Coordinates of C-alpha atoms in Angstrom, one line a residue:
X1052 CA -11.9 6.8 -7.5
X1053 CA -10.9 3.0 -5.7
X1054 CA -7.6 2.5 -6.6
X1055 CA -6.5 -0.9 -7.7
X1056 CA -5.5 -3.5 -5.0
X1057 CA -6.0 -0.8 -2.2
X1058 CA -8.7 -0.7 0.8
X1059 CA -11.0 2.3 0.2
X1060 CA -13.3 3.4 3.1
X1061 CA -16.0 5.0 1.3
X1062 CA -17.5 8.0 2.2
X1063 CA -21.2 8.3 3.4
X1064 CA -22.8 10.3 0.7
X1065 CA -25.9 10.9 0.2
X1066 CA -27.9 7.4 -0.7
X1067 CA -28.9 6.9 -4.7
X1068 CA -32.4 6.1 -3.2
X1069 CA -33.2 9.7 -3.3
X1070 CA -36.2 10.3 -5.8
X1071 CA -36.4 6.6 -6.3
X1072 CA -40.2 5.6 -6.6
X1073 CA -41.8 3.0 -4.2
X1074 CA -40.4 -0.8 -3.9
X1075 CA -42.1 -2.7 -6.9
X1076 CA -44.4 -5.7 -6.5
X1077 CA -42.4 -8.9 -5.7
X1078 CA -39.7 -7.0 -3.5
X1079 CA -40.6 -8.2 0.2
X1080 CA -40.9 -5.7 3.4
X1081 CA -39.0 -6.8 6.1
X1082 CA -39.7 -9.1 8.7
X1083 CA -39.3 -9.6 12.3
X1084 CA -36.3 -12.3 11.4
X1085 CA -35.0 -9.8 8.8
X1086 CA -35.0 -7.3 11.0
X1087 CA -32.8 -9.0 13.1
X1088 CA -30.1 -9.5 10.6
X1089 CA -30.3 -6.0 10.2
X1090 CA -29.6 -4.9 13.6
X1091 CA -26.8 -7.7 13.5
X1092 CA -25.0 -6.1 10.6
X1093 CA -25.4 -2.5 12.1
X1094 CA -23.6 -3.9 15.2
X1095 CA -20.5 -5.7 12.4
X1096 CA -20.0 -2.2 11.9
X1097 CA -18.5 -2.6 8.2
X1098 CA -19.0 -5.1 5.4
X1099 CA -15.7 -6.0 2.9
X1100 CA -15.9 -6.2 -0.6
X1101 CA -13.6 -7.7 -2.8
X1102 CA -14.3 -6.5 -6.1
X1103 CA -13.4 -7.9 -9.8
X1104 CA -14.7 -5.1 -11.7
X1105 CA -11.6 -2.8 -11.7
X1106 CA -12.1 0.7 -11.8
X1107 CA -15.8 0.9 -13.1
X1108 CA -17.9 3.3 -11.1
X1109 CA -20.9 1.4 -10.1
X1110 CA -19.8 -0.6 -7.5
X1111 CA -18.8 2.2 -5.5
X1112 CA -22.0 4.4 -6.1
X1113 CA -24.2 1.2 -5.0
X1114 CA -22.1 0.8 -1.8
X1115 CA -22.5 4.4 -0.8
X1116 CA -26.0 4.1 -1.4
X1117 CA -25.7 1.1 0.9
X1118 CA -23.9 3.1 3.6
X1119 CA -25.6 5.6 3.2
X1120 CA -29.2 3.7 4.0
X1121 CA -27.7 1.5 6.7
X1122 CA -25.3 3.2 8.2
X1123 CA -22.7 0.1 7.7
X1124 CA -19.2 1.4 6.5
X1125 CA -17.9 0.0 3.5
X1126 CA -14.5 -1.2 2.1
X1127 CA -13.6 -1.9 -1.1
X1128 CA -10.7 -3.9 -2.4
X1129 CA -10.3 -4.5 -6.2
X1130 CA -8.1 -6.8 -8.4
X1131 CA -8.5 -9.0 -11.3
X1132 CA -10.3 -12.2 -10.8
X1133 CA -7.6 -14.2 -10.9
X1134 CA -5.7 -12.0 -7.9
X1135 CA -8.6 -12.2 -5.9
X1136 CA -9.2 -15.5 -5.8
X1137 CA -5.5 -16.3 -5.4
X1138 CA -6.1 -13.8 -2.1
X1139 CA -9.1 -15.3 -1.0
X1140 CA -7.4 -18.8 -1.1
X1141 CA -4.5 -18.0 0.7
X1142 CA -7.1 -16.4 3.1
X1143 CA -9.1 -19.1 4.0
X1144 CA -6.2 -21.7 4.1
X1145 CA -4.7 -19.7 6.6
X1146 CA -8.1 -19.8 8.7
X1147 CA -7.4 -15.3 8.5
X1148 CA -10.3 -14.5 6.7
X1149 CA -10.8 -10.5 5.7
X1150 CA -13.2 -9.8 3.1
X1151 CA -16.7 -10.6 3.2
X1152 CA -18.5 -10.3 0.0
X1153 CA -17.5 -11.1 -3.6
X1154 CA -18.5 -8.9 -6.5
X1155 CA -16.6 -11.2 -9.5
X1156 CA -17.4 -12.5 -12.7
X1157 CA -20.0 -16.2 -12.9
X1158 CA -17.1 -17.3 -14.3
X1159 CA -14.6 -16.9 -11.4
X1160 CA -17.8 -17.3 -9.1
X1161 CA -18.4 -20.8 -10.7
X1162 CA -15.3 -21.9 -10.1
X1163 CA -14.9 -20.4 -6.6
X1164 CA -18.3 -22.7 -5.8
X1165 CA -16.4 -25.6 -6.7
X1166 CA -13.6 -24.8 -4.8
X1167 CA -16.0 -24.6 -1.5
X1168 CA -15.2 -20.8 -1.4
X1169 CA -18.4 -19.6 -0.5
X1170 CA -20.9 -20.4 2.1
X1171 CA -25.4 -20.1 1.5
X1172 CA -26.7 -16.8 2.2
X1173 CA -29.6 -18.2 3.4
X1174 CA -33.1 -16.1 3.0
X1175 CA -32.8 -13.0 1.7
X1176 CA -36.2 -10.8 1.2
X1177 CA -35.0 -9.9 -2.3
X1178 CA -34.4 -13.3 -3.4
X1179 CA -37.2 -13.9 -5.7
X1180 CA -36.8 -10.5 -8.1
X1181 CA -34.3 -11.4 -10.5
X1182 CA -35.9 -12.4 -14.1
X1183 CA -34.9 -14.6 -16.3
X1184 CA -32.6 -15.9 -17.3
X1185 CA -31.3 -14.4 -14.1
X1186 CA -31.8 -16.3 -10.6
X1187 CA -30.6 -16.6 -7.1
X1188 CA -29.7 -19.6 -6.1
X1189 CA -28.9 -20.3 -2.7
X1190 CA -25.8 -19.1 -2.6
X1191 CA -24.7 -16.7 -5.5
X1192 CA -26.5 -13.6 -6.5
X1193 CA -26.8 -12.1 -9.9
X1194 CA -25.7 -8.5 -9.9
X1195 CA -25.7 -7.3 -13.4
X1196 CA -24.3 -7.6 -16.8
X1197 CA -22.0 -6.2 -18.5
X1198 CA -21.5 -6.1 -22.4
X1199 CA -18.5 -5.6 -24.2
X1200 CA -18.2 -3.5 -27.9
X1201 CA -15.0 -1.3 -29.6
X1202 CA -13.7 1.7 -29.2
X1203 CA -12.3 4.1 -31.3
X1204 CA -10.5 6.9 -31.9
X1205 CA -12.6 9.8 -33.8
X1206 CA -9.7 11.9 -35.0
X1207 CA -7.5 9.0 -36.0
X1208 CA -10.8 6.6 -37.4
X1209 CA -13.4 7.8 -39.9
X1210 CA -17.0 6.9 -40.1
X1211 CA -16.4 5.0 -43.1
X1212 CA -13.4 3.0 -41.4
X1213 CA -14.9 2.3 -38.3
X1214 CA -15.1 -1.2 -37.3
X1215 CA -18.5 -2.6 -37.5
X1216 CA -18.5 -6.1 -36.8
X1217 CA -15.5 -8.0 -34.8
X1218 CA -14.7 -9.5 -38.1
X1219 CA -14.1 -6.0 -39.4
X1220 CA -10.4 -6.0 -37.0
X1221 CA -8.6 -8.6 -39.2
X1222 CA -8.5 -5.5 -41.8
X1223 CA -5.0 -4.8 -42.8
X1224 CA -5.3 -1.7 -41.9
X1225 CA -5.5 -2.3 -38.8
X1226 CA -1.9 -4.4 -38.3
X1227 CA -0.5 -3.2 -35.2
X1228 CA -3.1 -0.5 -34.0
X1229 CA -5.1 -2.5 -31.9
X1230 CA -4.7 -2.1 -28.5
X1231 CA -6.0 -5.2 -26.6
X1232 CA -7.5 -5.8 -23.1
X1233 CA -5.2 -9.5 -22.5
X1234 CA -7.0 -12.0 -23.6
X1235 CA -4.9 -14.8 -21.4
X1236 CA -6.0 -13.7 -17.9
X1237 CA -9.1 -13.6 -16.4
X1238 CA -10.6 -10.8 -17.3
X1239 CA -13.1 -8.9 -20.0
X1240 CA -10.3 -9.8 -22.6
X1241 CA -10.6 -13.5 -21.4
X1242 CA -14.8 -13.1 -21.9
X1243 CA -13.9 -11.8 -25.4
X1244 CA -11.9 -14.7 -26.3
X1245 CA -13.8 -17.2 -25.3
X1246 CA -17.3 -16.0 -26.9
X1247 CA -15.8 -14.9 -30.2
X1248 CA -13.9 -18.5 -30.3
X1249 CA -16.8 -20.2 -29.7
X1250 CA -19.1 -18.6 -32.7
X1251 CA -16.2 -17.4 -35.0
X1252 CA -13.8 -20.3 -34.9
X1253 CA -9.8 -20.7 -33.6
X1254 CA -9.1 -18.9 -37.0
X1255 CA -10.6 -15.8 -35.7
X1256 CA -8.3 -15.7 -33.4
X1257 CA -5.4 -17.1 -35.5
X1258 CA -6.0 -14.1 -38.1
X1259 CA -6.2 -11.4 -35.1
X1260 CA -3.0 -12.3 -33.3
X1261 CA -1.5 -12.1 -37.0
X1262 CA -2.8 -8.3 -36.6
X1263 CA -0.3 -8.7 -33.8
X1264 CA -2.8 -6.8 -31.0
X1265 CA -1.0 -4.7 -27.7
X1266 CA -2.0 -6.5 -25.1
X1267 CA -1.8 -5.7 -21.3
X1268 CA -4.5 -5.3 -18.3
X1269 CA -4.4 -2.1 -17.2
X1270 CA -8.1 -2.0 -18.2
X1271 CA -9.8 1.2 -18.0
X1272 CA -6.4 2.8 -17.9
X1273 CA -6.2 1.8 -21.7
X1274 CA -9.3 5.0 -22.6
X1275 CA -6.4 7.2 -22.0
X1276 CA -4.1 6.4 -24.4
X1277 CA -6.8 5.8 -27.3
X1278 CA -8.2 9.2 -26.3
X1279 CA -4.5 10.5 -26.7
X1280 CA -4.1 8.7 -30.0
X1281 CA -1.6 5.7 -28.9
X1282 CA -3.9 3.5 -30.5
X1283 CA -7.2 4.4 -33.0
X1284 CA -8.5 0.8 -32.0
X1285 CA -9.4 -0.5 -28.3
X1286 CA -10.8 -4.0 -27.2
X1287 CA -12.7 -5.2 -25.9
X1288 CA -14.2 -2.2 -24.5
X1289 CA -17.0 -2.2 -21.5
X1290 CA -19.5 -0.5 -23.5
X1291 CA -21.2 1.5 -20.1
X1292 CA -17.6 3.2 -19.5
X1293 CA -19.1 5.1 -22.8
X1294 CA -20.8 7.3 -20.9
X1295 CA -17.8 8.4 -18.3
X1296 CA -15.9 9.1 -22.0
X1297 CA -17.7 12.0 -23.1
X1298 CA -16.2 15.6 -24.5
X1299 CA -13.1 13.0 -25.6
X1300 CA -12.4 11.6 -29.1
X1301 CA -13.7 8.2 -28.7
X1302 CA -16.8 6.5 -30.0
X1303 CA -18.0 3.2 -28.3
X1304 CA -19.2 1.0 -31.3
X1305 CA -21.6 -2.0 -30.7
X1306 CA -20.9 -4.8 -33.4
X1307 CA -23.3 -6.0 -35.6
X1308 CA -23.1 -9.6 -34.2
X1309 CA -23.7 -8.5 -30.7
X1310 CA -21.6 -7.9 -27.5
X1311 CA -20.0 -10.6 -25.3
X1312 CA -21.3 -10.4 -21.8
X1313 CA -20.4 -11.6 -18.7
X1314 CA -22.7 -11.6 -15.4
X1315 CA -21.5 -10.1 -12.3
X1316 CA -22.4 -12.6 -9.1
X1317 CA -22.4 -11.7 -5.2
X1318 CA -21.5 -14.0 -3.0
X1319 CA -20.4 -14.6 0.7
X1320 CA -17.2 -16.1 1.6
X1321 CA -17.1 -19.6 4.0
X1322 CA -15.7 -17.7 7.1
X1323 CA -17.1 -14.2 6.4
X1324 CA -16.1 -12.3 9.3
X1325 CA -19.5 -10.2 9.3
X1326 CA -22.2 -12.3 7.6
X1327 CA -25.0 -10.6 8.6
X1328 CA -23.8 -7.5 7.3
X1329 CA -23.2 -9.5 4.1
X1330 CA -26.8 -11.1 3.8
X1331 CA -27.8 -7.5 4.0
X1332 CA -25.8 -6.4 0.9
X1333 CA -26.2 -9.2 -1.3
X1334 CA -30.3 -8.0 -0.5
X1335 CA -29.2 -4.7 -1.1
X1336 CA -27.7 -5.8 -5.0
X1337 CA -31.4 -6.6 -5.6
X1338 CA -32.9 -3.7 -4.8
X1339 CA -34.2 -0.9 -6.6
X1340 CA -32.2 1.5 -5.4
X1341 CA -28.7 -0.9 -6.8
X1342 CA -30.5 -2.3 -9.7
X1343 CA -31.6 1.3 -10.7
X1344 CA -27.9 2.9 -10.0
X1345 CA -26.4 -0.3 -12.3
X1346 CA -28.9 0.1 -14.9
X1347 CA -28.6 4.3 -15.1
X1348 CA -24.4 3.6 -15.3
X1349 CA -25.5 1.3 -18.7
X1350 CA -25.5 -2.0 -17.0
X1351 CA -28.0 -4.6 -17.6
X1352 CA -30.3 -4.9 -14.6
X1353 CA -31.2 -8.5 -13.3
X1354 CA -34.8 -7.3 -12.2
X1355 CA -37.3 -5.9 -13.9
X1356 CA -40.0 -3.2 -14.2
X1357 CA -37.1 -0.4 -14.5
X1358 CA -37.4 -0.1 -18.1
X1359 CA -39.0 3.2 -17.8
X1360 CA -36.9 5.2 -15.0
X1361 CA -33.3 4.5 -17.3
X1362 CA -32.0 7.3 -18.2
X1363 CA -32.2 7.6 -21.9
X1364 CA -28.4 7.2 -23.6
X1365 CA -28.1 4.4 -20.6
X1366 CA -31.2 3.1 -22.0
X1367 CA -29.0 2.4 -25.3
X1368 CA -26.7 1.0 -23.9
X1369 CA -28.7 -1.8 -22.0
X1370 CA -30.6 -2.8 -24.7
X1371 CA -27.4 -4.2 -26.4
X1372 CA -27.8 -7.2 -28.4
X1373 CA -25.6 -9.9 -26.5
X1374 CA -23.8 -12.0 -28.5
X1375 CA -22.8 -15.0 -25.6
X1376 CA -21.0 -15.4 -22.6
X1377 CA -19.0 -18.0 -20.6
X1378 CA -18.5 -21.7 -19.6
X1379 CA -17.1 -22.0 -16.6
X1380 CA -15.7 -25.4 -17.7
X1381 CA -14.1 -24.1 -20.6
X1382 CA -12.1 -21.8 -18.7
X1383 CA -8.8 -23.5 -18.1
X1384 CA -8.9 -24.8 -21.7
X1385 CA -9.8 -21.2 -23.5
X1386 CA -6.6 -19.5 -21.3
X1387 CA -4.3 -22.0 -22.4
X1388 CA -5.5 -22.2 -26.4
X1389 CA -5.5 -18.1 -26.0
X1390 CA -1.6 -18.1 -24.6
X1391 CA -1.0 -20.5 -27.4
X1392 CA -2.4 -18.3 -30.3
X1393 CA -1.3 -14.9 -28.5
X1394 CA 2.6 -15.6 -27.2

């Protein structure tokens, strides 16, 4: 498991392309210019990845795939979005750039782009595959999605209790039970706040902090303790870690207005010290070998035509109905209303 804010090198294991099914029309074979940027990346030796999803699985699994297919080591270093960016600033300011790739939130991506964080990828065979309302656009690549629900305790919450809608957490029951993901840092807790302000009101919000939630962001370190019975109640809760929760006490619950989502974005970043190796695995993202591995883990997959090979409780998963995501320009202003509702 990648450990949070620490390098991993990850091992070479055996690629996730193994019993995958021929590349689908629309993904490109390589060509004699692509092949070039291959045998450039080979010779970078490694490609860097700093990584905003902290401690889900999939990131890791498509890298070893990548590794494993290439022969390009990977490392992996993962924070919260806000940490990384802070990194990656200080980075490039003092002209000692390390990582390579970003793997954040469209969110933190946007506002990377207009910070002049990133530099065009140029072409990339794989370009053309994502479907809408998924594109590439020059410079950032759409990864995935991921959807956020509840999650409950099964000894401590009943089926007739359980919280259906979001709405169904401002029941009194629930004062002082609900442990919270923060919801004034960047992060899913931050995609929760936003979306649910935006379709439910500010007096959502005002109601829920009067529930007076436990917030802090140790992310998937929260299962734990609602497995353990800390807390019965848990959001928001990254609905695909469901299925790395099972033989525990916990339901994942998808509310009846839908699940806030937020894409996942690859990216390169201005002063990359391997870009070639980077072109190579923002391609690689768009494969089906990535999209596949992200879809199976109970992502939503940016391409299509892999409807069929998901596995089926994965299959569930995906098929989620979203409720909304983010504006990037509403960022700044959702924090601070968030910090001012949840002190």
């Amino acid at each position: 498991m990648v450990t949070r804010r620490s390098f991993v090198r990850l091992a070479a294991l055996a690629p996730l392309a193994a019993g995958v099914q021929p590349r689908r029309a629309g993904a490109q074979a390589p060509d004699a210019e692509w092949k070039k940027v291959i045998e450039a990346a080979r010779k970078e030796g490694k490609v860097v990845v700093y990584n905003g999803a902290v401690g889900t699985p999939a990131l890791p699994r498509v890298l070893a795939a990548f590794e494993g297919k290439y022969g390009i080591r990977t490392e992996l270093l993962e924070a919260r979005a806000s940490e990384l960016r802070e990194r990656i600033r200080t980075e490039q300011a003092s002209g000692r750039v390390l990582g390579d790739v970003s793997h954040n939130g469209s969110t933190t991506t946007a506002l990377q782009l207009a910070e002049g964080t990133f530099q065009p990828y140029g072409s990339l065979p794989n370009a053309g595959r994502p479907v809408a309302p998924f594109s590439a656009d020059g410079t950032r690549v759409p990864v995935y999605v991921i959807q956020y629900g509840i999650l409950v305790n099964t000894d401590m919450v009943k089926p007739a209790e359980e919280p259906r809608s979001w709405k169904d957490l401002l029941d009194p029951r629930w004062k002082g039970k609900i442990l919270s993901d923060d919801m004034r840092a960047l992060g899913g807790g931050a995609v929760f706040f936003m979306v649910t302000s935006q379709k439910f009101g500010k007096e959502f919000h005002d109601r829920l902090a009067g529930q007076q939630p436990h917030m802090n962001r140790e992310l998937r370190g929260n299962y734990p303790r609602i497995a353990r019975g800390e807390y019965p109640v848990y959001t928001p809760f990254t609905l695909p870690d469901s299925l790395d929760l099972k033989g525990l006490p916990v339901k994942a619950i998808q509310p009846e207005e839908g699940s806030p989502y937020v894409r996942f974005d690859g990216t390169i970043f201005k002063g990359a010290p391997r870009p070639n190796a980077a072109r190579l695995l923002l391609d690689f993202f768009l494969s089906d070998e990535a999209q596949l591995a992200y879809a199976n883990l109970g992502f939503v997959a940016v391409i299509g035509g892999l409807e069929g090979r998901i596995a089926g409780e994965a299959r569930a998963i995906a098929r989620a109905k979203l409720l909304g995501t983010t504006d990037p320009k509403l960022q700044d202003e959702m924090l601070k209303l968030a910090r001012s509702i949840y002190k």
